[in-house]
Amino acid sequence: MESTKVLSLRIPYPQYEKIVLECEAKGITVTEFLERKIAAAGAVKEFKEEIANKIESAYKHVDSFPEIAKRRLEKLLDFIGNF
């Protein structure tokens, strides 16, 4: 068995109740719920970084090559829309 640590936190009871109800509905444990939330947070961070890089790339061309910037921003909107 892999090494584990106990994580303890205090949250308002209504929030806890909401988590437990969601876990029951999905058939998962609270641990699985928290692991999924942590994984999702990491994915959102990566997504934000990728969008920021794409915006910076388009911004560099706004003054000198506005058509290139426009195309890059259109691609970014497509990318976000398909996510």
mmCIF file with all atom_site columns, C-alpha atoms in Angstrom:
data_model
loop_
_atom_site.group_PDB
_atom_site.id
_atom_site.type_symbol
_atom_site.label_atom_id
_atom_site.label_alt_id
_atom_site.label_comp_id
_atom_site.label_asym_id
_atom_site.label_entity_id
_atom_site.label_seq_id
_atom_site.pdbx_PDB_ins_code
_atom_site.Cartn_x
_atom_site.Cartn_y
_atom_site.Cartn_z
_atom_site.occupancy
_atom_site.B_iso_or_equiv
_atom_site.pdbx_formal_charge
_atom_site.auth_seq_id
_atom_site.auth_comp_id
_atom_site.auth_asym_id
_atom_site.auth_atom_id
_atom_site.pdbx_PDB_model_num
ATOM 1  C CA . MET A 1 1  ? 0.000   0.000  0.000   1.00 0.00 ? 1  MET A CA 1
ATOM 2  C CA . GLU A 1 2  ? 1.310   3.436  -0.840  1.00 0.00 ? 2  GLU A CA 1
ATOM 3  C CA . SER A 1 3  ? 2.154   5.917  1.866   1.00 0.00 ? 3  SER A CA 1
ATOM 4  C CA . THR A 1 4  ? -0.614  8.357  2.765   1.00 0.00 ? 4  THR A CA 1
ATOM 5  C CA . LYS A 1 5  ? -1.208  11.339 5.031   1.00 0.00 ? 5  LYS A CA 1
ATOM 6  C CA . VAL A 1 6  ? -4.362  12.483 6.756   1.00 0.00 ? 6  VAL A CA 1
ATOM 7  C CA . LEU A 1 7  ? -5.719  15.830 5.630   1.00 0.00 ? 7  LEU A CA 1
ATOM 8  C CA . SER A 1 8  ? -7.970  17.683 8.016   1.00 0.00 ? 8  SER A CA 1
ATOM 9  C CA . LEU A 1 9  ? -9.939  20.833 7.249   1.00 0.00 ? 9  LEU A CA 1
ATOM 10 C CA . ARG A 1 10 ? -12.889 22.727 8.565   1.00 0.00 ? 10 ARG A CA 1
ATOM 11 C CA . ILE A 1 11 ? -15.661 23.829 6.270   1.00 0.00 ? 11 ILE A CA 1
ATOM 12 C CA . PRO A 1 12 ? -19.163 25.105 6.966   1.00 0.00 ? 12 PRO A CA 1
ATOM 13 C CA . TYR A 1 13 ? -21.661 22.291 7.444   1.00 0.00 ? 13 TYR A CA 1
ATOM 14 C CA . PRO A 1 14 ? -23.839 23.290 4.442   1.00 0.00 ? 14 PRO A CA 1
ATOM 15 C CA . GLN A 1 15 ? -20.796 23.028 2.179   1.00 0.00 ? 15 GLN A CA 1
ATOM 16 C CA . TYR A 1 16 ? -19.889 19.630 3.654   1.00 0.00 ? 16 TYR A CA 1
ATOM 17 C CA . GLU A 1 17 ? -23.445 18.426 3.179   1.00 0.00 ? 17 GLU A CA 1
ATOM 18 C CA . LYS A 1 18 ? -23.345 19.546 -0.456  1.00 0.00 ? 18 LYS A CA 1
ATOM 19 C CA . ILE A 1 19 ? -20.092 17.610 -1.001  1.00 0.00 ? 19 ILE A CA 1
ATOM 20 C CA . VAL A 1 20 ? -21.504 14.455 0.606   1.00 0.00 ? 20 VAL A CA 1
ATOM 21 C CA . LEU A 1 21 ? -24.674 14.653 -1.499  1.00 0.00 ? 21 LEU A CA 1
ATOM 22 C CA . GLU A 1 22 ? -22.620 15.098 -4.670  1.00 0.00 ? 22 GLU A CA 1
ATOM 23 C CA . CYS A 1 23 ? -20.434 12.137 -3.702  1.00 0.00 ? 23 CYS A CA 1
ATOM 24 C CA . GLU A 1 24 ? -23.479 9.954  -3.100  1.00 0.00 ? 24 GLU A CA 1
ATOM 25 C CA . ALA A 1 25 ? -24.987 10.974 -6.436  1.00 0.00 ? 25 ALA A CA 1
ATOM 26 C CA . LYS A 1 26 ? -21.744 10.135 -8.260  1.00 0.00 ? 26 LYS A CA 1
ATOM 27 C CA . GLY A 1 27 ? -21.004 7.015  -6.229  1.00 0.00 ? 27 GLY A CA 1
ATOM 28 C CA . ILE A 1 28 ? -17.582 8.263  -5.114  1.00 0.00 ? 28 ILE A CA 1
ATOM 29 C CA . THR A 1 29 ? -15.857 8.856  -1.798  1.00 0.00 ? 29 THR A CA 1
ATOM 30 C CA . VAL A 1 30 ? -15.021 12.262 -0.375  1.00 0.00 ? 30 VAL A CA 1
ATOM 31 C CA . THR A 1 31 ? -11.359 11.459 -1.062  1.00 0.00 ? 31 THR A CA 1
ATOM 32 C CA . GLU A 1 32 ? -12.138 10.839 -4.730  1.00 0.00 ? 32 GLU A CA 1
ATOM 33 C CA . PHE A 1 33 ? -14.143 14.060 -4.815  1.00 0.00 ? 33 PHE A CA 1
ATOM 34 C CA . LEU A 1 34 ? -11.200 16.060 -3.473  1.00 0.00 ? 34 LEU A CA 1
ATOM 35 C CA . GLU A 1 35 ? -8.718  14.334 -5.822  1.00 0.00 ? 35 GLU A CA 1
ATOM 36 C CA . ARG A 1 36 ? -10.927 15.226 -8.788  1.00 0.00 ? 36 ARG A CA 1
ATOM 37 C CA . LYS A 1 37 ? -11.199 18.849 -7.666  1.00 0.00 ? 37 LYS A CA 1
ATOM 38 C CA . ILE A 1 38 ? -7.413  19.095 -7.298  1.00 0.00 ? 38 ILE A CA 1
ATOM 39 C CA . ALA A 1 39 ? -6.897  17.555 -10.750 1.00 0.00 ? 39 ALA A CA 1
ATOM 40 C CA . ALA A 1 40 ? -9.451  19.932 -12.284 1.00 0.00 ? 40 ALA A CA 1
ATOM 41 C CA . ALA A 1 41 ? -7.737  22.921 -10.664 1.00 0.00 ? 41 ALA A CA 1
ATOM 42 C CA . GLY A 1 42 ? -4.449  21.866 -12.261 1.00 0.00 ? 42 GLY A CA 1
ATOM 43 C CA . ALA A 1 43 ? -6.115  21.520 -15.665 1.00 0.00 ? 43 ALA A CA 1
ATOM 44 C CA . VAL A 1 44 ? -7.670  24.987 -15.352 1.00 0.00 ? 44 VAL A CA 1
ATOM 45 C CA . LYS A 1 45 ? -4.292  26.478 -14.477 1.00 0.00 ? 45 LYS A CA 1
ATOM 46 C CA . GLU A 1 46 ? -2.712  24.894 -17.568 1.00 0.00 ? 46 GLU A CA 1
ATOM 47 C CA . PHE A 1 47 ? -5.623  26.113 -19.712 1.00 0.00 ? 47 PHE A CA 1
ATOM 48 C CA . LYS A 1 48 ? -5.225  29.680 -18.411 1.00 0.00 ? 48 LYS A CA 1
ATOM 49 C CA . GLU A 1 49 ? -1.485  29.601 -19.100 1.00 0.00 ? 49 GLU A CA 1
ATOM 50 C CA . GLU A 1 50 ? -2.068  28.395 -22.655 1.00 0.00 ? 50 GLU A CA 1
ATOM 51 C CA . ILE A 1 51 ? -4.640  31.136 -23.299 1.00 0.00 ? 51 ILE A CA 1
ATOM 52 C CA . ALA A 1 52 ? -2.315  33.781 -21.840 1.00 0.00 ? 52 ALA A CA 1
ATOM 53 C CA . ASN A 1 53 ? 0.498   32.615 -24.137 1.00 0.00 ? 53 ASN A CA 1
ATOM 54 C CA . LYS A 1 54 ? -1.783  32.775 -27.172 1.00 0.00 ? 54 LYS A CA 1
ATOM 55 C CA . ILE A 1 55 ? -2.967  36.284 -26.247 1.00 0.00 ? 55 ILE A CA 1
ATOM 56 C CA . GLU A 1 56 ? 0.617   37.467 -25.763 1.00 0.00 ? 56 GLU A CA 1
ATOM 57 C CA . SER A 1 57 ? 1.533   36.033 -29.157 1.00 0.00 ? 57 SER A CA 1
ATOM 58 C CA . ALA A 1 58 ? -1.311  37.917 -30.852 1.00 0.00 ? 58 ALA A CA 1
ATOM 59 C CA . TYR A 1 59 ? -0.597  41.114 -28.893 1.00 0.00 ? 59 TYR A CA 1
ATOM 60 C CA . LYS A 1 60 ? 2.965   41.233 -30.228 1.00 0.00 ? 60 LYS A CA 1
ATOM 61 C CA . HIS A 1 61 ? 1.567   41.657 -33.747 1.00 0.00 ? 61 HIS A CA 1
ATOM 62 C CA . VAL A 1 62 ? -1.250  44.164 -33.072 1.00 0.00 ? 62 VAL A CA 1
ATOM 63 C CA . ASP A 1 63 ? 0.599   47.287 -34.246 1.00 0.00 ? 63 ASP A CA 1
ATOM 64 C CA . SER A 1 64 ? 2.857   45.953 -36.977 1.00 0.00 ? 64 SER A CA 1
ATOM 65 C CA . PHE A 1 65 ? 0.721   43.121 -38.381 1.00 0.00 ? 65 PHE A CA 1
ATOM 66 C CA . PRO A 1 66 ? -2.917  43.676 -37.348 1.00 0.00 ? 66 PRO A CA 1
ATOM 67 C CA . GLU A 1 67 ? -4.222  40.985 -39.720 1.00 0.00 ? 67 GLU A CA 1
ATOM 68 C CA . ILE A 1 68 ? -1.951  38.362 -38.152 1.00 0.00 ? 68 ILE A CA 1
ATOM 69 C CA . ALA A 1 69 ? -3.076  39.456 -34.691 1.00 0.00 ? 69 ALA A CA 1
ATOM 70 C CA . LYS A 1 70 ? -6.708  39.278 -35.777 1.00 0.00 ? 70 LYS A CA 1
ATOM 71 C CA . ARG A 1 71 ? -6.276  35.738 -37.165 1.00 0.00 ? 71 ARG A CA 1
ATOM 72 C CA . ARG A 1 72 ? -4.520  34.598 -33.998 1.00 0.00 ? 72 ARG A CA 1
ATOM 73 C CA . LEU A 1 73 ? -7.271  36.029 -31.820 1.00 0.00 ? 73 LEU A CA 1
ATOM 74 C CA . GLU A 1 74 ? -9.915  34.367 -34.011 1.00 0.00 ? 74 GLU A CA 1
ATOM 75 C CA . LYS A 1 75 ? -8.094  31.042 -33.589 1.00 0.00 ? 75 LYS A CA 1
ATOM 76 C CA . LEU A 1 76 ? -8.006  31.641 -29.845 1.00 0.00 ? 76 LEU A CA 1
ATOM 77 C CA . LEU A 1 77 ? -11.762 32.217 -29.766 1.00 0.00 ? 77 LEU A CA 1
ATOM 78 C CA . ASP A 1 78 ? -12.261 28.996 -31.737 1.00 0.00 ? 78 ASP A CA 1
ATOM 79 C CA . PHE A 1 79 ? -9.964  27.168 -29.320 1.00 0.00 ? 79 PHE A CA 1
ATOM 80 C CA . ILE A 1 80 ? -11.904 28.443 -26.307 1.00 0.00 ? 80 ILE A CA 1
ATOM 81 C CA . GLY A 1 81 ? -15.232 27.670 -27.956 1.00 0.00 ? 81 GLY A CA 1
ATOM 82 C CA . ASN A 1 82 ? -14.202 24.076 -28.619 1.00 0.00 ? 82 ASN A CA 1
ATOM 83 C CA . PHE A 1 83 ? -12.838 23.479 -25.139 1.00 0.00 ? 83 PHE A CA 1
#
